[in-house]
Amino acid sequence: MMPNNGEVIDRLAAEYVLGTLRGSPRRRFERWRETIPVVDQRCRFWEERLLELAADLKPMRPPTHVWLTIERRLNFPARRSLVQRVRRFPLLASLVLLACATALLYWRSIPIIRPTSEATISARSGERLWELEVFGKADRLGLHAAKRPTRQAKSDYELWALPTGAAPVSLGILPAEGELMRALTVIQKQALTHSSQLAVTIEPLGGSPTGQPTGAILYVAPLRSAF
Amino acid sequence: MKSVAESPAEFDERLRWLLNQCAASDSDALQFLYTLVSPILFASIIRILRRPALAEEALQDVFVSIWQKAGKFTASRGRPMAWMISIARYRAIDIARRERLGPTSVAELPEDQAVHGEPDSEGGPAAWRPTPNLMARCLALLSPQQAHCLELAYIDGNSHEDIARLTGTPLGTVKSWIRRALLNLRQCLASSHDAE
């Protein structure tokens, strides 16, 4: 039976959040929390206060396969990686590799500026929408519109860098067609240098009015090394 | 190179927005959220479970839970990081119990048994951390034994019995220290009108 004494409930909530309430009392308390608002309220009180104890935790990046397993468990639409595509079509991949090797021998003799990292933004169907290339030390961003999604009235598609542990930073409006090269600001360069992913959101015409994403995230793409 | 700074309030607002998007079944929002908070949640879990394989299993469970319960959080309007770290810690405690893991104190673990995850070279999103507040001041008023017991329980996921073994202290004394510590915190918060 649940105690009706507020102090006892509060003490149990504190021990539950701390983790020292164990075994069947913990299971019982979890059931109370799901059904009795005052128990949930006291738990949330302690969860927010004891968070202070976690202030010195040193963040650890989990291995990449963890996210892939989460996607699989939640039945998210599959985004095939290049390696997976190569595995599915080994003969075609061999021919492409041979062609690339031949081209490389030719290209190596020509002094050209190569991108340092790149990303492809694709629809869930796999159709490529935009291709991006970062040049130099994130000094310039090359954008190529492969096929822009149907434009919504009075809206634009905005590109964002997702720096680790910090707010998204706008990389500007994505072009509707053609190619363009954009010089990046210091803040954009810093953000790109610390990003492993890019995102695209739908925003009011001219871009987010707040400097932060305000519309839905439509696409997320990994930023990969071009070497 | 310094990351682009974001205040704790802005970070909380960002997390709320992402949870809102998750509640609307936006899978990209969960991926975005994962990028932002998984290093902190993983750090919290691995301190309790120590074994990377168990910690990875727990982290998967946590993000599945976040996806499934995001709508519930949006309605409750609490601090998103407190909510997510709690889900992570409770899952880790459940797995530790299932696996019958013994007492844990990271400082005493051999290096190869400690953590194998990749430390976040950026130091993680600093904005998630609670701002120096009343709770920090109340924690500073606890005795060293009380504060140490709370850390061994909250951070490393130890039970009363584990803490008694780790500190070589009688079980009754450990229970008393923890009970007194929580009561002191409660009184300190109440005296400053933060007891809701």
PDB file of C-alpha atoms in Angstrom, chain B residues 35-160:
ATOM      1  CA  THR B  35      24.314  13.651 -31.913  1.00  0.00           C
ATOM      2  CA  LEU B  36      23.835  16.233 -29.191  1.00  0.00           C
ATOM      3  CA  VAL B  37      23.268  14.177 -26.054  1.00  0.00           C
ATOM      4  CA  SER B  38      24.507  10.605 -26.600  1.00  0.00           C
ATOM      5  CA  PRO B  39      28.067  11.419 -25.343  1.00  0.00           C
ATOM      6  CA  ILE B  40      26.647  12.597 -22.001  1.00  0.00           C
ATOM      7  CA  LEU B  41      24.177   9.733 -21.639  1.00  0.00           C
ATOM      8  CA  PHE B  42      26.848   7.205 -22.637  1.00  0.00           C
ATOM      9  CA  ALA B  43      29.231   8.658 -20.039  1.00  0.00           C
ATOM     10  CA  SER B  44      26.536   8.365 -17.389  1.00  0.00           C
ATOM     11  CA  ILE B  45      25.715   4.770 -18.337  1.00  0.00           C
ATOM     12  CA  ILE B  46      29.283   3.528 -18.624  1.00  0.00           C
ATOM     13  CA  ARG B  47      30.116   4.824 -15.137  1.00  0.00           C
ATOM     14  CA  ILE B  48      27.436   2.455 -13.819  1.00  0.00           C
ATOM     15  CA  LEU B  49      27.915  -0.543 -16.112  1.00  0.00           C
ATOM     16  CA  ARG B  50      31.651  -0.294 -16.956  1.00  0.00           C
ATOM     17  CA  ARG B  51      31.358  -2.965 -19.675  1.00  0.00           C
ATOM     18  CA  PRO B  52      31.155  -1.296 -23.111  1.00  0.00           C
ATOM     19  CA  ALA B  53      28.846  -3.972 -24.580  1.00  0.00           C
ATOM     20  CA  LEU B  54      26.344  -3.532 -21.740  1.00  0.00           C
ATOM     21  CA  ALA B  55      26.602   0.253 -21.951  1.00  0.00           C
ATOM     22  CA  GLU B  56      25.903   0.167 -25.702  1.00  0.00           C
ATOM     23  CA  GLU B  57      22.863  -2.067 -25.138  1.00  0.00           C
ATOM     24  CA  ALA B  58      21.612   0.356 -22.477  1.00  0.00           C
ATOM     25  CA  LEU B  59      22.151   3.395 -24.713  1.00  0.00           C
ATOM     26  CA  GLN B  60      20.105   1.760 -27.482  1.00  0.00           C
ATOM     27  CA  ASP B  61      17.289   1.056 -25.010  1.00  0.00           C
ATOM     28  CA  VAL B  62      17.450   4.652 -23.782  1.00  0.00           C
ATOM     29  CA  PHE B  63      16.994   6.185 -27.241  1.00  0.00           C
ATOM     30  CA  VAL B  64      14.183   3.771 -28.060  1.00  0.00           C
ATOM     31  CA  SER B  65      12.511   4.916 -24.806  1.00  0.00           C
ATOM     32  CA  ILE B  66      13.114   8.581 -25.596  1.00  0.00           C
ATOM     33  CA  TRP B  67      11.491   8.081 -29.009  1.00  0.00           C
ATOM     34  CA  GLN B  68       8.513   6.294 -27.499  1.00  0.00           C
ATOM     35  CA  LYS B  69       8.027   8.667 -24.548  1.00  0.00           C
ATOM     36  CA  ALA B  70       8.879  12.019 -26.170  1.00  0.00           C
ATOM     37  CA  GLY B  71       5.207  13.032 -26.261  1.00  0.00           C
ATOM     38  CA  LYS B  72       4.908  12.377 -22.545  1.00  0.00           C
ATOM     39  CA  PHE B  73       7.909  14.585 -21.805  1.00  0.00           C
ATOM     40  CA  THR B  74       6.570  17.447 -23.895  1.00  0.00           C
ATOM     41  CA  ALA B  75       3.485  17.482 -21.709  1.00  0.00           C
ATOM     42  CA  SER B  76       5.445  17.476 -18.446  1.00  0.00           C
ATOM     43  CA  ARG B  77       7.640  20.549 -19.231  1.00  0.00           C
ATOM     44  CA  GLY B  78      10.644  19.634 -17.067  1.00  0.00           C
ATOM     45  CA  ARG B  79      14.355  19.994 -17.850  1.00  0.00           C
ATOM     46  CA  PRO B  80      15.016  17.740 -20.856  1.00  0.00           C
ATOM     47  CA  MET B  81      18.500  16.721 -19.755  1.00  0.00           C
ATOM     48  CA  ALA B  82      17.310  15.704 -16.272  1.00  0.00           C
ATOM     49  CA  TRP B  83      14.603  13.586 -17.912  1.00  0.00           C
ATOM     50  CA  MET B  84      16.988  11.896 -20.363  1.00  0.00           C
ATOM     51  CA  ILE B  85      19.799  11.271 -17.865  1.00  0.00           C
ATOM     52  CA  SER B  86      17.231   9.733 -15.520  1.00  0.00           C
ATOM     53  CA  ILE B  87      16.046   7.347 -18.237  1.00  0.00           C
ATOM     54  CA  ALA B  88      19.690   6.441 -18.892  1.00  0.00           C
ATOM     55  CA  ARG B  89      20.600   5.915 -15.235  1.00  0.00           C
ATOM     56  CA  TYR B  90      17.486   3.879 -14.432  1.00  0.00           C
ATOM     57  CA  ARG B  91      18.102   1.614 -17.426  1.00  0.00           C
ATOM     58  CA  ALA B  92      21.744   1.171 -16.401  1.00  0.00           C
ATOM     59  CA  ILE B  93      20.710   0.367 -12.818  1.00  0.00           C
ATOM     60  CA  ASP B  94      18.242  -2.253 -14.119  1.00  0.00           C
ATOM     61  CA  ILE B  95      20.910  -3.883 -16.293  1.00  0.00           C
ATOM     62  CA  ALA B  96      23.471  -3.785 -13.460  1.00  0.00           C
ATOM     63  CA  ARG B  97      20.938  -5.589 -11.264  1.00  0.00           C
ATOM     64  CA  ARG B  98      20.183  -8.133 -14.012  1.00  0.00           C
ATOM     65  CA  GLU B  99      23.900  -8.796 -14.518  1.00  0.00           C
ATOM     66  CA  ARG B 100      24.545  -8.825 -10.767  1.00  0.00           C
ATOM     67  CA  LEU B 101      27.438  -6.377 -11.130  1.00  0.00           C
ATOM     68  CA  GLY B 102      29.444  -5.740  -7.992  1.00  0.00           C
ATOM     69  CA  PRO B 103      30.348  -2.432  -6.366  1.00  0.00           C
ATOM     70  CA  THR B 104      31.833   0.121  -8.707  1.00  0.00           C
ATOM     71  CA  SER B 105      34.064   3.085  -8.192  1.00  0.00           C
ATOM     72  CA  VAL B 106      35.809   4.299 -11.321  1.00  0.00           C
ATOM     73  CA  ALA B 107      38.824   5.509  -9.381  1.00  0.00           C
ATOM     74  CA  GLU B 108      39.531   1.941  -8.245  1.00  0.00           C
ATOM     75  CA  LEU B 109      39.088   0.171 -11.581  1.00  0.00           C
ATOM     76  CA  PRO B 110      42.083  -1.074 -13.562  1.00  0.00           C
ATOM     77  CA  GLU B 111      42.468   0.904 -16.782  1.00  0.00           C
ATOM     78  CA  ASP B 112      41.511  -1.995 -19.071  1.00  0.00           C
ATOM     79  CA  GLN B 113      38.296  -2.607 -17.165  1.00  0.00           C
ATOM     80  CA  ALA B 114      37.286   0.984 -16.934  1.00  0.00           C
ATOM     81  CA  VAL B 115      35.893   2.629 -20.027  1.00  0.00           C
ATOM     82  CA  HIS B 116      36.585   1.826 -23.635  1.00  0.00           C
ATOM     83  CA  GLY B 117      34.408   4.488 -25.212  1.00  0.00           C
ATOM     84  CA  GLU B 118      36.038   7.290 -27.109  1.00  0.00           C
ATOM     85  CA  PRO B 119      36.342  10.396 -24.947  1.00  0.00           C
ATOM     86  CA  ASP B 120      34.563  13.256 -26.624  1.00  0.00           C
ATOM     87  CA  SER B 121      37.435  15.396 -27.849  1.00  0.00           C
ATOM     88  CA  GLU B 122      35.208  18.461 -27.819  1.00  0.00           C
ATOM     89  CA  GLY B 123      34.435  17.972 -24.159  1.00  0.00           C
ATOM     90  CA  GLY B 124      30.755  17.512 -25.027  1.00  0.00           C
ATOM     91  CA  PRO B 125      27.994  20.062 -24.922  1.00  0.00           C
ATOM     92  CA  ALA B 126      28.912  22.152 -21.935  1.00  0.00           C
ATOM     93  CA  ALA B 127      25.524  23.853 -22.066  1.00  0.00           C
ATOM     94  CA  TRP B 128      23.725  20.787 -20.705  1.00  0.00           C
ATOM     95  CA  ARG B 129      25.375  21.187 -17.313  1.00  0.00           C
ATOM     96  CA  PRO B 130      23.278  22.743 -14.572  1.00  0.00           C
ATOM     97  CA  THR B 131      24.239  26.346 -13.929  1.00  0.00           C
ATOM     98  CA  PRO B 132      25.810  26.965 -10.507  1.00  0.00           C
ATOM     99  CA  ASN B 133      22.690  27.175  -8.428  1.00  0.00           C
ATOM    100  CA  LEU B 134      21.091  26.660  -5.081  1.00  0.00           C
ATOM    101  CA  MET B 135      21.476  22.885  -5.271  1.00  0.00           C
ATOM    102  CA  ALA B 136      25.249  23.237  -5.717  1.00  0.00           C
ATOM    103  CA  ARG B 137      25.366  25.403  -2.605  1.00  0.00           C
ATOM    104  CA  CYS B 138      23.257  22.878  -0.660  1.00  0.00           C
ATOM    105  CA  LEU B 139      25.504  19.997  -1.763  1.00  0.00           C
ATOM    106  CA  ALA B 140      28.522  21.957  -0.544  1.00  0.00           C
ATOM    107  CA  LEU B 141      26.996  22.031   2.953  1.00  0.00           C
ATOM    108  CA  LEU B 142      26.980  18.215   3.286  1.00  0.00           C
ATOM    109  CA  SER B 143      29.654  16.397   5.258  1.00  0.00           C
ATOM    110  CA  PRO B 144      32.415  14.777   3.125  1.00  0.00           C
ATOM    111  CA  GLN B 145      31.041  11.300   3.941  1.00  0.00           C
ATOM    112  CA  GLN B 146      27.506  12.261   2.966  1.00  0.00           C
ATOM    113  CA  ALA B 147      28.639  13.874  -0.307  1.00  0.00           C
ATOM    114  CA  HIS B 148      30.857  10.873  -1.138  1.00  0.00           C
ATOM    115  CA  CYS B 149      27.994   8.429  -0.543  1.00  0.00           C
ATOM    116  CA  LEU B 150      25.663  10.423  -2.814  1.00  0.00           C
ATOM    117  CA  GLU B 151      28.263  10.425  -5.596  1.00  0.00           C
ATOM    118  CA  LEU B 152      28.921   6.683  -5.251  1.00  0.00           C
ATOM    119  CA  ALA B 153      25.182   6.067  -5.535  1.00  0.00           C
ATOM    120  CA  TYR B 154      24.201   8.606  -8.202  1.00  0.00           C
ATOM    121  CA  ILE B 155      27.259   8.574 -10.469  1.00  0.00           C
ATOM    122  CA  ASP B 156      28.472   4.975 -10.084  1.00  0.00           C
ATOM    123  CA  GLY B 157      25.084   3.352  -9.468  1.00  0.00           C
ATOM    124  CA  ASN B 158      26.026   1.663  -6.206  1.00  0.00           C
ATOM    125  CA  SER B 159      23.510   0.275  -3.727  1.00  0.00           C
ATOM    126  CA  HIS B 160      23.737   0.820   0.041  1.00  0.00           C
TER     127      HIS B 160
END
